[in-house]
Short mmCIF file of N, CA and C in Angstrom, two decimals:
data_model
loop_
_atom_site.label_atom_id
_atom_site.label_comp_id
_atom_site.label_asym_id
_atom_site.label_seq_id
_atom_site.Cartn_x
_atom_site.Cartn_y
_atom_site.Cartn_z
N UNK A 12 0.80 -1.15 0.52
CA UNK A 12 -0.26 -0.11 -0.02
C UNK A 12 0.90 1.53 0.15
N UNK A 13 0.41 1.71 -0.63
CA UNK A 13 1.59 3.17 -1.08
C UNK A 13 0.58 4.50 0.32
N UNK A 14 1.66 5.09 1.17
CA UNK A 14 1.47 6.50 2.15
C UNK A 14 2.22 6.92 1.26
N UNK A 15 1.72 8.37 1.57
CA UNK A 15 2.90 9.67 2.44
C UNK A 15 2.73 9.84 3.38
N UNK A 16 4.76 10.28 3.32
CA UNK A 16 5.49 10.09 4.90
C UNK A 16 5.30 11.41 4.63
N UNK A 17 5.15 12.57 5.67
CA UNK A 17 5.24 13.61 5.91
C UNK A 17 6.49 14.20 6.17
N UNK A 18 7.33 15.30 5.73
CA UNK A 18 8.96 15.83 6.33
C UNK A 18 8.92 17.10 7.06
N UNK A 19 7.59 17.83 6.54
CA UNK A 19 7.69 19.16 7.45
C UNK A 19 8.22 19.22 8.54
N UNK A 20 8.80 20.01 9.12
CA UNK A 20 9.31 20.77 10.41
C UNK A 20 7.58 20.51 11.46
N UNK A 21 7.50 19.76 12.69
CA UNK A 21 5.85 20.47 13.20
C UNK A 21 5.45 18.72 12.72
N UNK A 22 5.43 17.94 11.61
CA UNK A 22 4.54 17.68 11.09
C UNK A 22 5.60 15.69 10.73
N UNK A 23 6.25 15.61 10.96
CA UNK A 23 7.44 14.62 11.02
C UNK A 23 7.30 13.80 11.08
N UNK A 24 7.03 13.06 10.27
CA UNK A 24 6.87 11.63 10.52
C UNK A 24 5.41 10.76 10.45
N UNK A 25 4.78 11.65 10.20
CA UNK A 25 2.99 11.55 9.87
C UNK A 25 2.91 11.45 9.24
N UNK A 26 2.15 10.72 8.41
CA UNK A 26 2.29 10.01 7.63
C UNK A 26 0.44 9.47 6.80
N UNK A 27 0.47 9.18 5.62
CA UNK A 27 -1.04 9.43 5.74
C UNK A 27 -1.52 7.86 4.31
N UNK A 28 -2.21 6.81 4.51
CA UNK A 28 -1.93 6.30 3.17
C UNK A 28 -3.41 6.76 2.08
N UNK A 29 -2.98 5.74 1.15
CA UNK A 29 -3.21 6.09 0.20
C UNK A 29 -3.80 4.98 -0.99
N UNK A 30 -5.55 4.60 0.36
CA UNK A 30 -6.50 3.53 -0.42
C UNK A 30 -7.63 3.45 -1.26
N UNK A 31 -8.23 5.20 -1.22
CA UNK A 31 -8.87 5.59 -2.12
C UNK A 31 -8.05 5.53 -4.03
N UNK A 32 -9.20 5.43 -4.91
CA UNK A 32 -8.89 5.75 -6.28
C UNK A 32 -8.37 6.98 -6.11
N UNK A 33 -8.94 7.84 -5.49
CA UNK A 33 -9.04 9.70 -5.83
C UNK A 33 -8.51 10.03 -4.52
N UNK A 34 -7.68 10.76 -3.96
CA UNK A 34 -7.44 10.87 -2.56
C UNK A 34 -7.63 12.75 -2.88
N UNK A 35 -8.16 13.77 -2.01
CA UNK A 35 -8.20 15.46 -2.30
C UNK A 35 -7.19 15.80 -1.31
N UNK A 36 -6.27 16.52 -1.18
CA UNK A 36 -5.32 17.39 -0.51
C UNK A 36 -5.38 18.89 -0.49
N UNK A 37 -5.36 19.26 0.46
CA UNK A 37 -5.82 20.56 0.55
C UNK A 37 -5.85 20.88 2.08
N UNK A 38 -6.07 22.88 2.39
CA UNK A 38 -6.30 23.28 3.74
C UNK A 38 -7.31 23.12 4.55
N UNK A 39 -8.62 22.45 3.76
CA UNK A 39 -9.78 22.53 3.92
C UNK A 39 -10.19 21.74 4.69
N UNK A 40 -11.71 21.20 5.37
CA UNK A 40 -11.66 20.61 5.85
C UNK A 40 -12.91 19.22 5.16
N UNK A 41 -12.79 19.96 3.92
CA UNK A 41 -13.36 18.64 3.20
C UNK A 41 -12.41 17.67 1.87
N UNK A 42 -10.91 17.68 2.05
CA UNK A 42 -10.79 17.38 2.21
C UNK A 42 -10.84 15.87 2.77
N UNK A 43 -9.65 14.99 1.46
CA UNK A 43 -9.53 13.08 2.25
C UNK A 43 -8.47 14.16 3.27
N UNK A 44 -7.53 14.65 2.54
CA UNK A 44 -5.87 14.77 2.59
C UNK A 44 -6.05 16.24 3.57
N UNK A 45 -6.49 16.30 4.81
CA UNK A 45 -6.06 18.10 5.16
C UNK A 45 -5.08 18.05 5.38
N UNK A 46 -4.39 18.98 4.94
CA UNK A 46 -2.91 20.06 5.84
C UNK A 46 -3.44 21.56 5.78
N UNK A 47 -3.22 21.95 7.21
CA UNK A 47 -3.71 22.95 7.93
C UNK A 47 -2.05 23.75 8.27
N UNK A 48 -1.73 24.45 6.29
CA UNK A 48 -1.22 25.74 6.62
C UNK A 48 -1.32 25.78 5.36
N UNK A 49 -0.74 26.99 5.99
CA UNK A 49 -1.09 28.59 4.70
C UNK A 49 -0.53 28.14 4.30
N UNK A 50 0.25 27.83 3.43
CA UNK A 50 0.96 27.40 2.33
C UNK A 50 0.37 26.73 1.46
N UNK A 51 -0.64 26.16 1.88
CA UNK A 51 -1.14 24.80 1.01
C UNK A 51 -3.02 25.05 0.59
N UNK A 52 -2.45 25.74 -0.77
CA UNK A 52 -4.10 26.08 -0.93
C UNK A 52 -5.55 25.04 -0.56
N UNK A 53 -6.68 25.99 -0.57
CA UNK A 53 -8.00 25.04 0.34
C UNK A 53 -7.47 23.40 -0.53
N UNK A 54 -7.58 23.19 -1.75
CA UNK A 54 -7.60 22.12 -3.14
C UNK A 54 -6.46 22.55 -3.64
N UNK A 55 -5.34 22.10 -2.94
CA UNK A 55 -4.39 22.08 -3.75
C UNK A 55 -4.00 20.80 -5.11
N UNK A 56 -4.43 19.74 -4.79
CA UNK A 56 -3.92 18.82 -6.10
C UNK A 56 -4.96 17.23 -4.98
N UNK A 57 -4.81 16.63 -6.53
CA UNK A 57 -5.23 15.16 -6.48
C UNK A 57 -4.60 14.30 -6.28
N UNK A 58 -4.41 12.74 -5.40
CA UNK A 58 -3.47 12.03 -5.54
C UNK A 58 -4.32 10.64 -6.88
N UNK A 59 -4.12 10.60 -7.81
CA UNK A 59 -5.52 8.82 -7.53
C UNK A 59 -4.09 7.95 -8.29
N UNK A 60 -5.21 6.80 -7.82
CA UNK A 60 -4.48 5.03 -8.21
C UNK A 60 -4.55 4.85 -9.24
N UNK A 61 -3.43 4.71 -10.60
CA UNK A 61 -4.69 4.10 -11.10
C UNK A 61 -3.42 2.76 -11.31
N UNK A 62 -3.46 1.85 -10.87
CA UNK A 62 -3.56 -0.11 -10.80
C UNK A 62 -2.21 0.82 -10.32
N UNK A 63 -1.16 1.02 -10.63
CA UNK A 63 0.44 0.50 -9.63
C UNK A 63 0.86 1.68 -9.49
N UNK A 64 0.40 2.08 -9.89
CA UNK A 64 0.70 3.99 -10.23
C UNK A 64 0.21 4.87 -9.54
N UNK A 65 0.55 5.99 -8.73
CA UNK A 65 0.84 6.92 -8.39
C UNK A 65 0.70 8.00 -9.03
N UNK A 66 -0.66 8.98 -9.59
CA UNK A 66 -0.57 9.87 -9.41
C UNK A 66 -1.19 11.37 -9.66
N UNK A 67 -0.16 12.36 -9.04
CA UNK A 67 -0.67 13.57 -8.59
C UNK A 67 -0.81 14.51 -9.89
N UNK A 68 -1.82 15.50 -9.35
CA UNK A 68 -2.43 15.96 -10.27
C UNK A 68 -3.42 17.63 -9.43
N UNK A 69 -2.49 18.10 -9.70
CA UNK A 69 -2.29 20.16 -9.65
C UNK A 69 -3.57 20.20 -9.38
N UNK A 70 -3.92 20.85 -9.22
CA UNK A 70 -5.55 21.74 -9.00
C UNK A 70 -5.70 23.37 -9.25
N UNK A 71 -4.77 24.18 -9.75
CA UNK A 71 -4.12 25.46 -10.02
C UNK A 71 -4.00 25.85 -8.81
N UNK A 72 -3.54 25.65 -7.84
CA UNK A 72 -2.62 25.22 -6.30
C UNK A 72 -2.66 27.53 -6.58
N UNK A 73 -2.17 28.21 -5.42
CA UNK A 73 -1.24 29.01 -5.18
C UNK A 73 -0.16 28.72 -5.27
N UNK A 74 0.56 27.69 -4.32
CA UNK A 74 1.76 28.17 -4.45
C UNK A 74 2.20 26.96 -4.84
N UNK A 75 1.85 26.35 -6.07
CA UNK A 75 2.34 24.93 -6.68
C UNK A 75 2.94 23.55 -5.96
N UNK A 76 2.02 22.54 -7.44
CA UNK A 76 2.59 21.59 -7.18
C UNK A 76 4.42 21.46 -7.39
N UNK A 77 4.81 20.56 -6.46
CA UNK A 77 6.57 20.53 -7.33
C UNK A 77 7.00 18.57 -6.86
N UNK A 78 7.60 18.34 -8.04
CA UNK A 78 7.65 16.55 -7.44
C UNK A 78 9.54 16.61 -7.46
N UNK A 79 10.56 16.52 -6.81
CA UNK A 79 11.80 16.63 -6.41
C UNK A 79 12.44 17.93 -7.28
N UNK A 80 11.65 19.28 -6.80
CA UNK A 80 12.02 20.43 -6.58
C UNK A 80 12.01 20.56 -8.38
N UNK A 81 10.67 20.57 -8.86
CA UNK A 81 9.80 20.79 -10.23
C UNK A 81 8.97 20.95 -10.39
N UNK A 82 8.84 22.37 -10.72
CA UNK A 82 7.23 21.72 -10.65
C UNK A 82 6.34 21.28 -11.77
N UNK A 83 5.37 20.97 -11.29
CA UNK A 83 4.51 19.75 -11.67
C UNK A 83 2.49 20.24 -11.67
N UNK A 84 1.99 19.71 -13.18
CA UNK A 84 0.96 19.83 -13.44
C UNK A 84 -0.23 18.79 -13.53
N UNK A 85 1.06 17.40 -13.22
CA UNK A 85 0.24 16.12 -13.33
C UNK A 85 1.76 15.39 -13.85
N UNK A 86 2.11 14.95 -13.10
CA UNK A 86 2.85 13.10 -12.96
C UNK A 86 2.74 12.91 -12.27
N UNK A 87 3.04 11.36 -12.52
CA UNK A 87 3.72 9.84 -12.03
C UNK A 87 4.55 9.86 -10.94
N UNK A 88 4.22 9.78 -9.64
CA UNK A 88 4.76 10.05 -8.44
C UNK A 88 5.68 8.45 -8.15
N UNK A 89 6.67 8.60 -8.01
CA UNK A 89 7.65 7.38 -8.10
C UNK A 89 8.40 6.99 -6.64
N UNK A 90 8.05 5.61 -6.34
CA UNK A 90 9.00 5.41 -4.53
C UNK A 90 9.66 6.62 -4.09
N UNK A 91 9.94 7.29 -3.08
CA UNK A 91 11.04 7.94 -2.64
C UNK A 91 10.83 9.22 -3.66
N UNK A 92 9.87 9.59 -3.95
CA UNK A 92 10.79 10.93 -4.33
C UNK A 92 9.72 11.97 -3.04
N UNK A 93 10.09 12.99 -3.56
CA UNK A 93 9.89 14.54 -2.71
C UNK A 93 8.09 14.89 -2.92
N UNK A 94 7.70 15.24 -2.40
CA UNK A 94 6.81 16.24 -3.00
C UNK A 94 6.19 17.54 -2.04
N UNK A 95 6.26 18.61 -2.79
CA UNK A 95 6.36 19.38 -2.42
C UNK A 95 5.36 19.91 -2.22
N UNK A 96 4.08 20.67 -1.71
CA UNK A 96 2.94 21.45 -1.27
C UNK A 96 3.10 22.49 -0.52
N UNK A 97 3.28 23.51 -1.63
CA UNK A 97 3.40 25.40 -0.69
C UNK A 97 4.92 25.05 -0.54
N UNK A 98 4.37 25.21 1.36
CA UNK A 98 6.29 24.96 1.77
C UNK A 98 5.86 23.50 2.59
N UNK A 99 4.99 22.86 2.56
CA UNK A 99 4.91 20.36 3.16
C UNK A 99 5.62 20.06 2.68
N UNK A 100 6.64 19.31 2.86
CA UNK A 100 7.30 18.42 2.17
C UNK A 100 7.28 16.86 2.47
N UNK A 101 6.59 15.99 1.43
CA UNK A 101 6.48 14.74 1.97
C UNK A 101 7.31 13.26 1.18
N UNK A 102 7.17 12.90 1.74
CA UNK A 102 7.64 11.44 0.46
C UNK A 102 7.63 9.69 -0.19
N UNK A 103 6.78 9.85 -0.98
CA UNK A 103 5.88 8.84 -0.97
C UNK A 103 6.71 7.14 -1.23
N UNK A 104 6.34 6.64 0.25
CA UNK A 104 6.90 5.00 0.47
C UNK A 104 5.40 4.10 -0.53
N UNK A 105 6.08 2.99 -1.34
CA UNK A 105 5.05 1.63 -1.82
C UNK A 105 6.51 0.69 -0.88
N UNK A 106 5.29 -0.67 -1.13
CA UNK A 106 5.75 -1.71 -0.70
C UNK A 106 7.08 -1.96 -1.65
N UNK A 107 6.45 -2.22 -2.63
CA UNK A 107 7.20 -2.28 -3.86
C UNK A 107 8.39 -2.11 -4.28
N UNK A 108 8.39 0.08 -4.10
CA UNK A 108 9.88 0.30 -3.44
C UNK A 108 10.55 0.09 -2.95
N UNK A 109 9.88 -0.22 -1.79
CA UNK A 109 11.20 -0.23 -0.20
C UNK A 109 11.25 -1.94 -0.44
N UNK A 110 10.44 -2.92 -1.06
CA UNK A 110 11.21 -3.93 -1.28
C UNK A 110 12.13 -3.78 -2.42
N UNK A 111 11.90 -3.49 -3.31
CA UNK A 111 13.07 -3.15 -4.75
C UNK A 111 13.60 -2.32 -3.80
N UNK A 112 14.59 -1.78 -2.96
CA UNK A 112 14.94 -0.70 -2.44
C UNK A 112 16.07 -1.94 -1.24
N UNK A 113 15.42 -2.79 -0.77
CA UNK A 113 16.43 -2.78 0.04
C UNK A 113 17.13 -4.63 -1.37
N UNK A 114 16.62 -4.74 -1.76
CA UNK A 114 17.32 -6.16 -2.54
C UNK A 114 18.14 -5.23 -3.73
N UNK A 115 18.19 -4.07 -4.12
CA UNK A 115 19.03 -3.53 -4.67
C UNK A 115 20.58 -2.92 -4.51
N UNK A 116 21.52 -3.83 -4.59
CA UNK A 116 22.80 -3.40 -4.22
C UNK A 116 22.97 -1.58 -4.57
N UNK A 117 24.37 -1.27 -3.89
CA UNK A 117 24.85 -0.08 -3.55
C UNK A 117 25.60 -0.16 -5.43
N UNK A 118 25.03 1.06 -6.12
CA UNK A 118 25.76 0.76 -7.32
C UNK A 118 26.94 2.62 -7.29
N UNK A 119 27.43 3.12 -6.29
CA UNK A 119 28.09 4.05 -6.28
C UNK A 119 28.80 4.78 -5.13
N UNK A 120 30.55 4.77 -5.44
CA UNK A 120 30.97 4.47 -4.48
C UNK A 120 31.09 6.04 -4.22
N UNK A 121 31.51 7.43 -3.53
CA UNK A 121 31.79 8.46 -3.18
C UNK A 121 32.97 8.44 -3.14
N UNK A 122 33.95 9.53 -3.16
CA UNK A 122 35.38 9.65 -2.97
C UNK A 122 35.31 11.21 -1.72
N UNK A 123 35.10 10.31 -0.12
CA UNK A 123 34.95 11.95 0.76
C UNK A 123 36.30 12.53 0.22
N UNK A 124 35.91 14.71 0.18
CA UNK A 124 37.70 15.11 -0.28
C UNK A 124 38.24 15.03 1.45
N UNK A 125 39.77 14.61 1.54
CA UNK A 125 40.01 14.31 2.11
C UNK A 125 40.85 15.64 2.55
N UNK A 126 40.96 16.05 4.35
CA UNK A 126 40.79 17.09 5.01
C UNK A 126 42.64 17.39 5.58
N UNK A 127 42.39 17.91 6.73
CA UNK A 127 43.72 18.71 6.62
C UNK A 127 43.97 17.07 7.71
N UNK A 128 45.61 16.25 7.74
CA UNK A 128 46.03 15.34 8.61
C UNK A 128 47.52 16.45 9.75
N UNK A 129 47.07 15.46 10.55
CA UNK A 129 47.70 15.87 12.03
C UNK A 129 48.69 16.35 11.87
N UNK A 130 49.91 15.25 11.52
CA UNK A 130 51.46 15.69 11.12
C UNK A 130 51.68 16.90 10.43
N UNK A 131 50.81 17.47 9.63
CA UNK A 131 50.67 18.54 8.98
C UNK A 131 50.31 20.02 9.98
N UNK A 132 49.33 19.34 11.33
CA UNK A 132 49.02 20.64 12.14
C UNK A 132 50.30 20.51 12.92
N UNK A 133 50.25 19.05 12.96
CA UNK A 133 52.13 19.37 14.15
C UNK A 133 52.98 20.09 13.80
N UNK A 134 53.43 20.00 12.11
CA UNK A 134 54.83 21.06 11.86
C UNK A 134 54.07 22.52 11.89
N UNK A 135 52.91 22.46 11.85
CA UNK A 135 52.54 24.34 11.85
C UNK A 135 52.44 24.70 9.97
N UNK A 136 52.24 23.42 9.00
CA UNK A 136 51.23 24.36 8.08
C UNK A 136 50.72 24.71 7.61
N UNK A 137 50.25 25.52 6.78
CA UNK A 137 48.13 26.14 7.26
C UNK A 137 48.55 25.59 5.81
N UNK A 138 47.44 25.00 5.88
CA UNK A 138 46.03 24.75 4.80
C UNK A 138 46.10 25.77 3.41
N UNK A 139 46.40 25.40 2.21
CA UNK A 139 47.03 26.84 1.27
C UNK A 139 44.80 26.97 0.64
N UNK A 140 44.48 27.96 0.92
CA UNK A 140 42.81 29.00 0.38
C UNK A 140 43.90 29.74 -0.87
N UNK A 141 42.61 29.27 -2.08
CA UNK A 141 42.67 29.21 -3.54
C UNK A 141 41.67 30.91 -3.39
N UNK A 142 41.76 31.65 -4.41
CA UNK A 142 40.35 32.94 -4.24
C UNK A 142 39.28 32.25 -4.34
N UNK A 143 38.71 30.99 -5.14
CA UNK A 143 37.78 31.50 -4.68
C UNK A 143 37.16 30.90 -3.50
N UNK A 144 37.94 30.45 -2.13
CA UNK A 144 37.68 29.42 -1.30
C UNK A 144 37.06 30.34 -0.41
N UNK A 145 35.86 30.11 0.47
CA UNK A 145 35.68 30.97 1.13
C UNK A 145 35.98 31.63 2.27
N UNK A 146 37.13 30.83 2.51
CA UNK A 146 38.11 31.13 3.48
C UNK A 146 39.03 31.76 3.19
N UNK A 147 39.67 32.36 2.18
CA UNK A 147 39.94 33.11 1.33
C UNK A 147 40.99 34.53 2.24
N UNK A 148 41.14 35.35 2.13
CA UNK A 148 41.67 36.87 3.04
C UNK A 148 40.81 37.32 1.80
N UNK A 149 39.95 37.99 2.65
CA UNK A 149 39.71 39.27 2.54
C UNK A 149 40.54 40.74 1.26
N UNK A 150 39.40 41.42 0.59
CA UNK A 150 40.35 42.08 0.18
C UNK A 150 40.36 43.74 1.18
N UNK A 151 40.81 44.53 1.29
CA UNK A 151 41.06 46.04 2.33
C UNK A 151 41.19 46.44 1.83
N UNK A 152 40.29 46.06 0.74
CA UNK A 152 39.96 48.19 -0.19
C UNK A 152 38.88 49.06 0.76
N UNK A 153 38.10 48.38 1.10
CA UNK A 153 36.52 48.67 1.62
C UNK A 153 37.29 49.62 2.59
N UNK A 154 37.52 48.63 4.50
CA UNK A 154 38.85 49.35 5.57
C UNK A 154 39.88 50.48 5.02
N UNK A 155 40.80 50.63 4.12
CA UNK A 155 41.93 51.74 3.39
C UNK A 155 40.71 53.21 3.00
N UNK A 156 39.18 52.87 2.62
CA UNK A 156 38.26 53.75 1.63
C UNK A 156 37.83 54.48 3.05
N UNK A 157 36.60 53.30 4.15
CA UNK A 157 36.34 53.73 5.05
C UNK A 157 37.35 55.55 6.48
N UNK A 158 38.29 54.26 6.27
CA UNK A 158 39.40 55.43 7.29
C UNK A 158 39.88 56.44 6.44
N UNK A 159 39.99 56.64 5.61
CA UNK A 159 40.98 57.46 4.89
C UNK A 159 39.20 59.38 3.78
N UNK A 160 38.22 58.35 4.24
CA UNK A 160 36.75 59.28 4.49
C UNK A 160 37.16 59.84 6.04
N UNK A 161 37.00 58.86 7.03
CA UNK A 161 37.25 59.61 8.53
C UNK A 161 38.56 60.64 8.77
N UNK A 162 39.82 59.86 8.35
CA UNK A 162 40.21 61.04 7.70
C UNK A 162 40.16 61.93 7.38
N UNK A 163 39.66 62.16 6.36
CA UNK A 163 38.68 63.58 5.49
C UNK A 163 37.88 64.63 6.52
N UNK A 164 37.24 63.71 6.79
CA UNK A 164 36.10 64.27 7.37
C UNK A 164 36.22 64.75 8.98
N UNK A 165 38.02 64.61 9.93
CA UNK A 165 38.39 65.11 10.73
C UNK A 165 38.45 66.61 10.49
N UNK A 166 39.42 65.95 10.02
CA UNK A 166 40.45 67.40 9.68
C UNK A 166 39.40 68.78 8.84
N UNK A 167 38.88 68.18 7.83
CA UNK A 167 37.31 69.23 8.15
C UNK A 167 37.15 69.85 8.97
N UNK A 168 36.86 68.60 10.08
CA UNK A 168 35.78 69.43 10.95
C UNK A 168 36.99 70.16 11.97
N UNK A 169 38.83 70.28 11.21
CA UNK A 169 39.15 70.41 12.55
C UNK A 169 39.96 72.00 11.80
N UNK A 170 39.47 72.41 11.21
CA UNK A 170 40.03 73.53 10.01
C UNK A 170 38.86 74.44 10.01
N UNK A 171 37.19 73.67 10.85
CA UNK A 171 36.87 74.69 11.03
C UNK A 171 35.70 75.24 12.05
N UNK A 172 37.05 74.65 12.92
CA UNK A 172 37.04 75.10 14.88
C UNK A 172 38.09 76.00 14.31
N UNK A 173 38.52 75.93 14.07
CA UNK A 173 40.37 76.65 14.25
C UNK A 173 39.98 77.97 13.13
N UNK A 174 38.67 78.03 12.30
CA UNK A 174 38.34 79.20 12.10
C UNK A 174 37.07 80.13 12.93
N UNK A 175 36.90 79.33 13.21
CA UNK A 175 35.87 79.54 14.60
C UNK A 175 36.36 80.04 15.62
N UNK A 176 37.49 79.42 15.67
CA UNK A 176 37.73 80.17 17.10
C UNK A 176 38.82 81.92 16.77
N UNK A 177 38.88 81.23 15.19
CA UNK A 177 39.79 82.89 14.84
C UNK A 177 38.22 84.15 14.85
N UNK A 178 37.68 83.50 14.27
CA UNK A 178 36.90 84.75 14.04
C UNK A 178 36.33 85.45 15.91
N UNK A 179 36.31 84.47 16.56
CA UNK A 179 35.55 84.80 18.31
C UNK A 179 36.99 86.08 18.63
N UNK A 180 38.41 85.79 18.04
CA UNK A 180 39.00 86.61 18.26
C UNK A 180 39.18 87.83 18.17
#
């Protein structure tokens, strides 16, 4: 049986089993699956069971219906895909997809970038950061401009004070 597992904060872990051929989803109480969130439209979408397929159909919602980050009007939702209605995210889980996922071997190995080695730290070597690195040294142009403007303003104020004192004599 297919079900939608809510992932958004405050709703995490809640789920809704898709039993009927047509399930309406929205903010109002007359929906089969009510999600009381202001980002969800009153009648946001329909979820249709067509054989083993789970079809999501947007009902011209205000904030849109998204599957895996892409805005959709109608799409077949697959096991594990993320469905977002407004700001609410949920994942489709199916028994067939769950059993297939358990049997599927790992097909990719990712290399983890290496960090700083302990012996490099002990030797006092500091890591080298490129210009594109977020840790690269920032330019001092802004500081130099700010200090220069401040110095000019101080000189102008001193000149005005000296002129005012000379007029008082």
